[in-house]
Backbone as CSV, one residue per row, in Angstrom:
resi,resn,N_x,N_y,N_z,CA_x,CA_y,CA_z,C_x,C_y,C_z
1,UNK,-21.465,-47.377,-16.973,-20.444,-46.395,-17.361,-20.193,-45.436,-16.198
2,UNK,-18.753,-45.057,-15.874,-18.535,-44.269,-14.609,-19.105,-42.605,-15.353
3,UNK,-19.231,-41.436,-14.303,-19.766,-40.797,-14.270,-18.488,-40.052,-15.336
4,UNK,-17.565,-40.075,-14.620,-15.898,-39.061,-15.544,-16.257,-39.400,-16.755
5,UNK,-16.018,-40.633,-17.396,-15.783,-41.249,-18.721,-17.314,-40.663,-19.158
6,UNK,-18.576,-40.630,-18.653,-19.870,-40.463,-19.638,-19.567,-38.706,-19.947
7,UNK,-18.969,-37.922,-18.737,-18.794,-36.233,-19.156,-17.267,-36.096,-20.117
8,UNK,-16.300,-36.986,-19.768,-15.483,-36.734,-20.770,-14.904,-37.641,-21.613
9,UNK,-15.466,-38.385,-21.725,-15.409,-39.231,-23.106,-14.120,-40.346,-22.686
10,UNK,-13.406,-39.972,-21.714,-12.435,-41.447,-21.319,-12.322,-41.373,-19.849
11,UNK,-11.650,-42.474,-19.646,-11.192,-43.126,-18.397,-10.470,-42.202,-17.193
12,UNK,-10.913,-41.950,-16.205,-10.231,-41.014,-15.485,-8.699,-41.475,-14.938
13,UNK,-7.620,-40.598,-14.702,-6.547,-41.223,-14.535,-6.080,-40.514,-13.678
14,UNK,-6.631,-41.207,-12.353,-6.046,-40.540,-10.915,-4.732,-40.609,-10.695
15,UNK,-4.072,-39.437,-9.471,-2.755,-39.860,-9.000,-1.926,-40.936,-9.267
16,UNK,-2.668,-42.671,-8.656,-2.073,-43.093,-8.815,-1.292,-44.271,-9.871
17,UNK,-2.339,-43.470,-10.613,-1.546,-44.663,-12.247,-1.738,-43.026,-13.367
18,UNK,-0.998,-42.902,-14.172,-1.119,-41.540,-15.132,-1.081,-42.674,-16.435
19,UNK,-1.484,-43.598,-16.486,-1.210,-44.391,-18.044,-3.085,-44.579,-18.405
20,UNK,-3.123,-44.650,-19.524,-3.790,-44.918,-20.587,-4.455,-46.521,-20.315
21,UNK,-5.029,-46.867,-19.905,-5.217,-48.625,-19.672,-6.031,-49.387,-21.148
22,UNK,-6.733,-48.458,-21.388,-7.884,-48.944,-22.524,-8.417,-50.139,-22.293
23,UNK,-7.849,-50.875,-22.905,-8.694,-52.339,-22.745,-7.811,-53.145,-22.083
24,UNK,-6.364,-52.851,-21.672,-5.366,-53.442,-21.476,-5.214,-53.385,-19.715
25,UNK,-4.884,-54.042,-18.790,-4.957,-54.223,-17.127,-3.406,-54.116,-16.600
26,UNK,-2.689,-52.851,-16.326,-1.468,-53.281,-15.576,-1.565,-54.055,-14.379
27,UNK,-0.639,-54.581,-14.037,-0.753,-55.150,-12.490,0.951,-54.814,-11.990
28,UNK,0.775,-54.805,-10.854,2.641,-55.277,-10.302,3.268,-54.091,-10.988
29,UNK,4.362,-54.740,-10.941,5.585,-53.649,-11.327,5.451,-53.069,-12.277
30,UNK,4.976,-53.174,-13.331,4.359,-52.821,-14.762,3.956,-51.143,-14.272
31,UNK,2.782,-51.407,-13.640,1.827,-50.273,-13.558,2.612,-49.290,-12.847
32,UNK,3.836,-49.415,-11.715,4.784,-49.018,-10.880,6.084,-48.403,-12.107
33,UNK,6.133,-48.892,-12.663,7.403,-48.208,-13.926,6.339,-47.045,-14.697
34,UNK,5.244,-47.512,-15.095,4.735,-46.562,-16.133,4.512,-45.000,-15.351
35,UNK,3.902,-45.604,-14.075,3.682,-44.192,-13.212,5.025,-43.280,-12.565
36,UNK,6.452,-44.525,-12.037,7.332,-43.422,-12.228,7.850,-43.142,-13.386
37,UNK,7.511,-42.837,-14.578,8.222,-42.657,-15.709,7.227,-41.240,-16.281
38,UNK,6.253,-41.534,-15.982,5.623,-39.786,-16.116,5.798,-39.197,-14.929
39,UNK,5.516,-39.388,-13.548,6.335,-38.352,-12.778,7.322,-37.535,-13.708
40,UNK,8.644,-38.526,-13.497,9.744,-38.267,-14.009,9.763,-36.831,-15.478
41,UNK,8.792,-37.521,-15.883,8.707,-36.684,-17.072,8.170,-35.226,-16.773
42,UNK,7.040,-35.145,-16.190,6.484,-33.957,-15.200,7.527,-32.918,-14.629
43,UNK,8.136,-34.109,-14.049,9.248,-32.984,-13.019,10.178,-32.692,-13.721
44,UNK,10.645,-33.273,-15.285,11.788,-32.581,-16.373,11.260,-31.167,-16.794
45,UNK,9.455,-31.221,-17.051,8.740,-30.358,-18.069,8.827,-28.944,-16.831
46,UNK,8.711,-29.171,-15.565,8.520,-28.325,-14.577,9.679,-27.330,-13.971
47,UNK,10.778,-28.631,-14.422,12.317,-27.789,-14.060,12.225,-26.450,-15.201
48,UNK,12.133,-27.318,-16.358,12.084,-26.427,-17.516,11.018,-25.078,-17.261
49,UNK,10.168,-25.201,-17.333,8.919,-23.649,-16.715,9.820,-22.985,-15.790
50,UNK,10.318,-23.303,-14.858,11.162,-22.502,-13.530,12.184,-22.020,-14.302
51,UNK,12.755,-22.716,-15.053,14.169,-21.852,-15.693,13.278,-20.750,-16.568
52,UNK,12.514,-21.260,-17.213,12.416,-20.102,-17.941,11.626,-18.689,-17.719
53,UNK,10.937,-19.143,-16.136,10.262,-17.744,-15.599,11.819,-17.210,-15.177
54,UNK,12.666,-17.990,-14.639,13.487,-17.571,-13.761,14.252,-16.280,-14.422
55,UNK,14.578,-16.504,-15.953,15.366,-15.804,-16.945,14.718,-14.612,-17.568
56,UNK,13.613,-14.682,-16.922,12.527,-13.542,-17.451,12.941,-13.004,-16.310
57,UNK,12.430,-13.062,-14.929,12.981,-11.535,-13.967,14.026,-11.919,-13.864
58,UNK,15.233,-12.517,-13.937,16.849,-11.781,-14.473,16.911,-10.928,-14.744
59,UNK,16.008,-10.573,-16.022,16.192,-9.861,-17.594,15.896,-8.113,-16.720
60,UNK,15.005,-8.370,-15.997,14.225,-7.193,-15.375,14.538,-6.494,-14.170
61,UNK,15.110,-7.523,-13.192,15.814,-7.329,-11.804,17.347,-6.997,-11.664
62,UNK,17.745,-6.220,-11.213,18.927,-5.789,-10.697,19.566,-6.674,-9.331
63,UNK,20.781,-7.005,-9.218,21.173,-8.241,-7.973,20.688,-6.614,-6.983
64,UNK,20.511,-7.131,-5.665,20.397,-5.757,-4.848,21.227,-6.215,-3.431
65,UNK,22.390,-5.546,-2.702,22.782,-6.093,-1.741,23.338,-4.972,-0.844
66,UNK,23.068,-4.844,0.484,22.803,-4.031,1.349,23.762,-4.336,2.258
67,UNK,24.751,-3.400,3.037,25.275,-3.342,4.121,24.755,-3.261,5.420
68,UNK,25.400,-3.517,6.334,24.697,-3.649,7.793,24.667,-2.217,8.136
69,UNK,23.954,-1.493,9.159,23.892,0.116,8.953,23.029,0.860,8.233
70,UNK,22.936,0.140,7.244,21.971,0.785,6.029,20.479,0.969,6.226
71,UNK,19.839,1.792,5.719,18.594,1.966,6.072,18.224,1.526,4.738
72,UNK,16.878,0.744,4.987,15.485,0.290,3.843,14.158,0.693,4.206
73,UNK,13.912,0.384,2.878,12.133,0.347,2.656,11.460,-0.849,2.900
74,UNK,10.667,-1.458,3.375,9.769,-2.350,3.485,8.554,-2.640,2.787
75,UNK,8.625,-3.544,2.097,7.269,-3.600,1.320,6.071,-4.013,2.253
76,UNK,4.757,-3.272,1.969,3.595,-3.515,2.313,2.586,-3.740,1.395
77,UNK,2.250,-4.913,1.158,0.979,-5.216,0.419,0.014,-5.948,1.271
78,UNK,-1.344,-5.435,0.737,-2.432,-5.783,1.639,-2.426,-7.294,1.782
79,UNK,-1.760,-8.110,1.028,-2.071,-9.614,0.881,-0.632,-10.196,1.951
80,UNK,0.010,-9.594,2.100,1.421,-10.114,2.818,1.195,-9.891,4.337
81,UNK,2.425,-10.825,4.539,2.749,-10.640,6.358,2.077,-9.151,6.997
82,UNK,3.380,-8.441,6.184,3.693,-7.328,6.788,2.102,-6.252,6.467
83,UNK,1.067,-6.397,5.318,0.329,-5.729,5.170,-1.027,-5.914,6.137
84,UNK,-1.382,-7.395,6.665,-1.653,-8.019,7.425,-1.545,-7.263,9.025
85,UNK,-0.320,-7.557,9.329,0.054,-6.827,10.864,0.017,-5.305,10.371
86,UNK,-0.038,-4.127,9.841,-0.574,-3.214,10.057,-2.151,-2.283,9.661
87,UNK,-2.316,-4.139,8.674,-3.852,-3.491,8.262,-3.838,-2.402,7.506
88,UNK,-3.035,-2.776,5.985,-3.377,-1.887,4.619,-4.184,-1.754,4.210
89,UNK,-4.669,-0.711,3.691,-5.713,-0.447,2.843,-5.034,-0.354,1.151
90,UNK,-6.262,-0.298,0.125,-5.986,0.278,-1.110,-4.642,1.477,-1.394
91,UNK,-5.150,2.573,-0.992,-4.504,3.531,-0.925,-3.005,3.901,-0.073
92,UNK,-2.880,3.116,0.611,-1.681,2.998,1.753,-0.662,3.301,1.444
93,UNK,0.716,3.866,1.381,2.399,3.206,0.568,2.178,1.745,0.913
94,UNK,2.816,1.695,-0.330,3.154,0.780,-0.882,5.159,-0.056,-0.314
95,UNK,5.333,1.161,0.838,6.679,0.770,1.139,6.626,1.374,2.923
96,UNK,7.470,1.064,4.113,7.177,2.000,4.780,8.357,1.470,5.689
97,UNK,8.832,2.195,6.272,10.245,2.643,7.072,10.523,4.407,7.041
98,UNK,12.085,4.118,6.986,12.486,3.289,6.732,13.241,2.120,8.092
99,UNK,13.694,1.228,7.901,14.257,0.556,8.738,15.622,0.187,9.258
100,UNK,16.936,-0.020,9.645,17.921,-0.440,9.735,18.456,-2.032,9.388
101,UNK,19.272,-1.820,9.044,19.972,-3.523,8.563,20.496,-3.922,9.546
102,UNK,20.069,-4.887,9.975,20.842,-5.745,11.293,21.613,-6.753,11.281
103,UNK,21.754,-7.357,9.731,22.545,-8.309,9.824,22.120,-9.197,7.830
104,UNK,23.223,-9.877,7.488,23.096,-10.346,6.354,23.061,-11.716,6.694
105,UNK,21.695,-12.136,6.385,21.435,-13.907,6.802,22.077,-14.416,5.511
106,UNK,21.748,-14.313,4.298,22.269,-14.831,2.758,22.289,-13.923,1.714
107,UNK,22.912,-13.993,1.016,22.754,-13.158,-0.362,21.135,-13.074,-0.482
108,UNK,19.944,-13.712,-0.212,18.988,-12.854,-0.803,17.889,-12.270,0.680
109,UNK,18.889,-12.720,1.389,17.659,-12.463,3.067,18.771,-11.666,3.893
110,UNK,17.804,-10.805,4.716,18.563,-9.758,5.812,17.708,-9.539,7.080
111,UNK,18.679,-9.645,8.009,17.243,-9.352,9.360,17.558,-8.042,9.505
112,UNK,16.816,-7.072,9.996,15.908,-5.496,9.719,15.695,-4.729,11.583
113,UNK,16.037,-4.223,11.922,15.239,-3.933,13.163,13.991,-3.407,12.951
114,UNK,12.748,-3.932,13.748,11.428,-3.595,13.523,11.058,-2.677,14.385
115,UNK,9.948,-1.711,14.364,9.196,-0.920,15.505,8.440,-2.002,16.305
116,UNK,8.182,-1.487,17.598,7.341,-2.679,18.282,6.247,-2.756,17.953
117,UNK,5.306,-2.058,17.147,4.023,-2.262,16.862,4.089,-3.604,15.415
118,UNK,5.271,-3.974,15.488,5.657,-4.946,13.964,6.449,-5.848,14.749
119,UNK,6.485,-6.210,16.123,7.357,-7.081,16.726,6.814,-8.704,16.283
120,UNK,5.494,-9.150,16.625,4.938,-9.543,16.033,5.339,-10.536,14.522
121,UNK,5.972,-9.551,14.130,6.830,-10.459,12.765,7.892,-10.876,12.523
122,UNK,8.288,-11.876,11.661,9.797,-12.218,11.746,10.652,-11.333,11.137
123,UNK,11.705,-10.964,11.957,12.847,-9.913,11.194,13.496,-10.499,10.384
124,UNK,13.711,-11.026,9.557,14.263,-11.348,8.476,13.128,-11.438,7.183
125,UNK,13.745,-10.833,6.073,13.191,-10.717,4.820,13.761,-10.855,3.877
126,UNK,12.974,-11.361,2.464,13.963,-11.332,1.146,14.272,-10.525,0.559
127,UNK,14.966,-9.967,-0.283,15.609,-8.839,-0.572,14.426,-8.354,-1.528
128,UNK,13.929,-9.040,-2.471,12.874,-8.324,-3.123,11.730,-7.739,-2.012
129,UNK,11.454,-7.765,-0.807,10.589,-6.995,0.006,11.535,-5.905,0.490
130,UNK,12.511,-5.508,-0.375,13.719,-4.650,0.686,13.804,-3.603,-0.715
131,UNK,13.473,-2.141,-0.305,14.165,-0.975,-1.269,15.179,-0.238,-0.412
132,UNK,15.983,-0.148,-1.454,17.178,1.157,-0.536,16.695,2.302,-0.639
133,UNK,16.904,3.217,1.096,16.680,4.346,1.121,17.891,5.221,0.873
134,UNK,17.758,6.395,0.771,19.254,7.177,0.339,19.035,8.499,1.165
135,UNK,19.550,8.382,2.565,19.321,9.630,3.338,19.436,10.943,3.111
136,UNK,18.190,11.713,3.708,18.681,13.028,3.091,17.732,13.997,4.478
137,UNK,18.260,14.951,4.622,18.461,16.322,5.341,17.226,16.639,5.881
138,UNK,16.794,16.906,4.653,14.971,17.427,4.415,14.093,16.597,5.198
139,UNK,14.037,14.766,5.049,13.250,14.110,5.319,13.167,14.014,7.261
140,UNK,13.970,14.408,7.770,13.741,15.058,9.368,13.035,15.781,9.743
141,UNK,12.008,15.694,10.491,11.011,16.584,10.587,11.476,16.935,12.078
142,UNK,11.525,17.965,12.158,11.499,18.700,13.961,10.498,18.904,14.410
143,UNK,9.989,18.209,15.604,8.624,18.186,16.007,8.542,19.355,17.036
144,UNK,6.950,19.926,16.473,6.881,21.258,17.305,6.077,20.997,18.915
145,UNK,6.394,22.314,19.274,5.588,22.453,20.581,4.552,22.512,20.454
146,UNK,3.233,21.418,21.064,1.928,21.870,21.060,1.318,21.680,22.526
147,UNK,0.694,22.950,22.507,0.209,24.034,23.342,-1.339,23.202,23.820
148,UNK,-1.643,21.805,24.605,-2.593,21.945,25.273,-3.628,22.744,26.274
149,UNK,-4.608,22.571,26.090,-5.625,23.813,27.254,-5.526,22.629,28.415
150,UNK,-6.033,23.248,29.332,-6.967,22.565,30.440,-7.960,21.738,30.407
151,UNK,-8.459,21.504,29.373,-10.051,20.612,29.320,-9.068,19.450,28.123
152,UNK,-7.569,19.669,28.038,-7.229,18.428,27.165,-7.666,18.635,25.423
153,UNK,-7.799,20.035,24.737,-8.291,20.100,23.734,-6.807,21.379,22.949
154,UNK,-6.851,21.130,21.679,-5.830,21.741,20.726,-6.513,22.807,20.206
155,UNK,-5.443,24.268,20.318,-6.160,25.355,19.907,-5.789,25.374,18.410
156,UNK,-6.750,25.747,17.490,-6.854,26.009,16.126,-6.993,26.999,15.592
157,UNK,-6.733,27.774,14.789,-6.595,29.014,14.270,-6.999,29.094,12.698
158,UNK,-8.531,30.043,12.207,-8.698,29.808,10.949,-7.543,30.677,9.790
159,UNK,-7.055,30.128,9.147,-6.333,31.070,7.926,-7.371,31.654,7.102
160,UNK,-7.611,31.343,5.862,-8.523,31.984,5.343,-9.744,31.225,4.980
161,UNK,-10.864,31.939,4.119,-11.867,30.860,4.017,-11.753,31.009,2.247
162,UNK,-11.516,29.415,1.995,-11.297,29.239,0.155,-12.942,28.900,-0.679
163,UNK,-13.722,29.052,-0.279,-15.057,28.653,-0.990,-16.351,28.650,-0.272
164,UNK,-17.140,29.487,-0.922,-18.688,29.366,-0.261,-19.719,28.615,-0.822
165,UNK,-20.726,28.695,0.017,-21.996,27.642,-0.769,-23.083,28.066,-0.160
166,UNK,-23.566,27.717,-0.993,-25.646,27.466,-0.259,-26.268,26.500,0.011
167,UNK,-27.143,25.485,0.949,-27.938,24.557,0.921,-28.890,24.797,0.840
168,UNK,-30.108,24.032,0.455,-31.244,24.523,1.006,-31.458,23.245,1.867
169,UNK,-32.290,23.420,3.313,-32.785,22.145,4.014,-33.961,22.935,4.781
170,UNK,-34.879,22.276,4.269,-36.056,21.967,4.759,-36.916,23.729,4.409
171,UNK,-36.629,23.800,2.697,-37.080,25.294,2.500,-36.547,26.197,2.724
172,UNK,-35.505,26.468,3.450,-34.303,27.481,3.891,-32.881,27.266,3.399
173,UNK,-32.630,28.383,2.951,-31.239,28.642,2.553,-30.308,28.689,3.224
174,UNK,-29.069,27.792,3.606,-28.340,28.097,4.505,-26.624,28.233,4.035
175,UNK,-26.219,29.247,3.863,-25.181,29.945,3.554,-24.232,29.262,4.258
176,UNK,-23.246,28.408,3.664,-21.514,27.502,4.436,-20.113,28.324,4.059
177,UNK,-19.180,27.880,4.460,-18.247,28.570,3.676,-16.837,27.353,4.475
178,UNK,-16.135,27.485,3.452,-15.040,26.429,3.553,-13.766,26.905,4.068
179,UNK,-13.439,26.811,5.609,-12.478,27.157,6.292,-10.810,26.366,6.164
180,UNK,-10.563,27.327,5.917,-9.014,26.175,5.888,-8.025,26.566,7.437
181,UNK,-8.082,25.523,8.600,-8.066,25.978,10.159,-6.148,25.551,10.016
182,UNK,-5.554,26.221,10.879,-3.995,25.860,11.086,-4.014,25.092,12.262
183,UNK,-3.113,23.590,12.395,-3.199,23.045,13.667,-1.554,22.703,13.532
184,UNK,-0.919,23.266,14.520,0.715,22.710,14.480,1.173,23.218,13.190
185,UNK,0.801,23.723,12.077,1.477,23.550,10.839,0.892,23.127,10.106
186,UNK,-0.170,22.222,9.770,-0.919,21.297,9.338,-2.553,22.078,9.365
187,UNK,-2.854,21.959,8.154,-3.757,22.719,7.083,-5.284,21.903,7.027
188,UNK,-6.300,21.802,7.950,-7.483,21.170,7.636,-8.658,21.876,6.874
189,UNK,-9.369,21.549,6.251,-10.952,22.165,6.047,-11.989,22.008,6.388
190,UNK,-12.712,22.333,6.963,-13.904,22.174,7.096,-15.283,23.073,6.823
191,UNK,-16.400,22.880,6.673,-17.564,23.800,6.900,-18.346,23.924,7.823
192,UNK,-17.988,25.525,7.772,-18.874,26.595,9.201,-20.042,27.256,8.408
193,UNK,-20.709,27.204,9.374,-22.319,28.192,9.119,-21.557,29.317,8.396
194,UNK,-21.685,30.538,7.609,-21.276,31.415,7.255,-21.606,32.655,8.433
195,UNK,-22.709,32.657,9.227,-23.232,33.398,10.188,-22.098,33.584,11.354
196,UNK,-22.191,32.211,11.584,-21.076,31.878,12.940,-19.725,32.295,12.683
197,UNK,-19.041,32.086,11.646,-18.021,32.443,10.966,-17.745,34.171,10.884
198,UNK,-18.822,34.666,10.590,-18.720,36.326,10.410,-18.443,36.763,12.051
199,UNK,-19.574,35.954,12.641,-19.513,36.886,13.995,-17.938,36.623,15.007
200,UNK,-17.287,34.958,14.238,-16.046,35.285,15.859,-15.084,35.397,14.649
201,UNK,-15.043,36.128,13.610,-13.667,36.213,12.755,-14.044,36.776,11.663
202,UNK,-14.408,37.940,11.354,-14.728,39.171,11.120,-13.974,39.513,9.966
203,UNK,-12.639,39.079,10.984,-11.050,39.700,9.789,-11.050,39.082,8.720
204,UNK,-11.628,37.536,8.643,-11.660,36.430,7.403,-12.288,37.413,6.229
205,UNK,-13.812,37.904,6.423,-14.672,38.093,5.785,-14.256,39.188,4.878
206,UNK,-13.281,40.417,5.700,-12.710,41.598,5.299,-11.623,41.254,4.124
207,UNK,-11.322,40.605,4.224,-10.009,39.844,3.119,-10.832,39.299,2.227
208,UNK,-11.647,38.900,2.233,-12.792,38.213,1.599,-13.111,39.065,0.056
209,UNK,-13.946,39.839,1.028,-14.865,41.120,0.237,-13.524,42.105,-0.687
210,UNK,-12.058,42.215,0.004,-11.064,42.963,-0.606,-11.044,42.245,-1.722
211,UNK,-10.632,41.157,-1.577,-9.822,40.197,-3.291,-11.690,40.109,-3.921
212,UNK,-12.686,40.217,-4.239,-14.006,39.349,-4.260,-14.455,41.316,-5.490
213,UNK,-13.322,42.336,-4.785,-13.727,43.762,-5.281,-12.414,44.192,-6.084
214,UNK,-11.394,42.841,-6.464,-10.723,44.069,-7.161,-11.034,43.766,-8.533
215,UNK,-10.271,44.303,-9.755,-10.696,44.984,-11.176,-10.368,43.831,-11.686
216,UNK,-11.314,43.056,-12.736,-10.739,41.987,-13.717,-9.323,41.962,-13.639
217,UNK,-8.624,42.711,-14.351,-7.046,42.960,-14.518,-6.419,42.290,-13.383
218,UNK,-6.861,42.538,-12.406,-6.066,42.081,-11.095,-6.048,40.240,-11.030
219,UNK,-7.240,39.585,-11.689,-7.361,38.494,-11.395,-7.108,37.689,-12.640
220,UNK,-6.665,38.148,-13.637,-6.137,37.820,-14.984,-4.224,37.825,-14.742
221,UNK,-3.916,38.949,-13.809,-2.443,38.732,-13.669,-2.119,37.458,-12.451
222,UNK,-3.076,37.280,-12.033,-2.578,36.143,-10.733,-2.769,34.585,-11.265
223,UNK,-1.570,34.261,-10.805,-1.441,33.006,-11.075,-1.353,31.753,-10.319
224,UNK,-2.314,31.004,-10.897,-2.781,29.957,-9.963,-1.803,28.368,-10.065
């Protein structure tokens, strides 16, 4: 007894015959009709599945069609081309441009001008990897002047300090406090010794101790 037939109880029916033999032996043309006649049948049952996913995103998708000029979104998923050549993570957008339309290959494909760090890929895409952007004013950023030293390093400036703490390490208490530093415009945090902190910025601590002393009332009207 073959090994298929003892785990599943019949005759295995490879590629190239899909019929039933039982006790019965095709030969010749016989065995050649039966096998194209389930193909055949396969590829009716298969057309059918495609139509009917097909009519499901119909139901859901909007036609989408883009002029040359136009700016898009680009899809990035970690599993695709495009997520691939820039090395997505989890957290990443999920879209990123935007890009220019360079040309309409077909109703569902468009070639895109790419940045050169994406040259690398083919400019043309299907329209479902394509969102329309809708320009606006705000999204221009004017890039500022920044003020290098001599040793090649960016000067930083603390705003205020939003939270303190205590550790203990190694039997000692060591007092932190959570700086929020200005760089260009752009808002970091980090933690400083609280010591070091008092002695080159003094003024932090004074603002500190003011809001830390005023009357309940005062901190019941502010709103967070």
């Amino acid at each position: 007894m073959a090994p298929y037939k003892a785990l599943y109880g019949r005759k295995c029916q490879s590629p190239v015959c899909w019929y039933e033999t039982r006790e019965r032996s095709l030969l010749g043309p016989e065995m050649i009709d039966k096998t194209t006649e389930q193909i055949k049948k396969i590829r009716s049952r298969m057309l059918i599945a495609q139509s009917h996913q097909k009519s499901y995103v119909d139901q859901r998708q909007k036609p989408l069609k883009f002029e040359e000029g136009e700016h898009v979104f680009l899809k990035a998923t970690p599993t695709a081309g495009v997520g691939r050549a820039i090395k997505t993570k989890k957290l990443n957008p999920r879209y990123i441009g935007p890009f220019e339309i360079l040309k309409r290959i077909r109703p569902v494909a468009y070639r895109i001008a790419l940045p050169p760090y994406l040259s690398n890929l083919h400019n043309v895409f299907h329209v479902s990897q394509l969102r329309k952007y809708t320009p606006d004013g705000s999204h221009v950023l004017e890039p500022e002047p920044i003020q290098v030293r001599e040793d090649l390093t960016l000067s930083v400036t603390p705003v205020r300090i939003d939270d303190t703490n205590a550790k203990r390490l190694r039997g000692k208490e060591v007092s932190l406090v959570k700086v929020a530093w200005s760089r260009t415009g752009i808002e970091e945090h980090t933690l400083k010794l609280k010591l070091d902190m008092r002695k080159d910025y003094p003024h932090l601590f004074s603002v500190l101790v003011t809001f830390l002393c005023l009357p309940l009332s005062v901190y019941l009207s502010v709103e967070y």
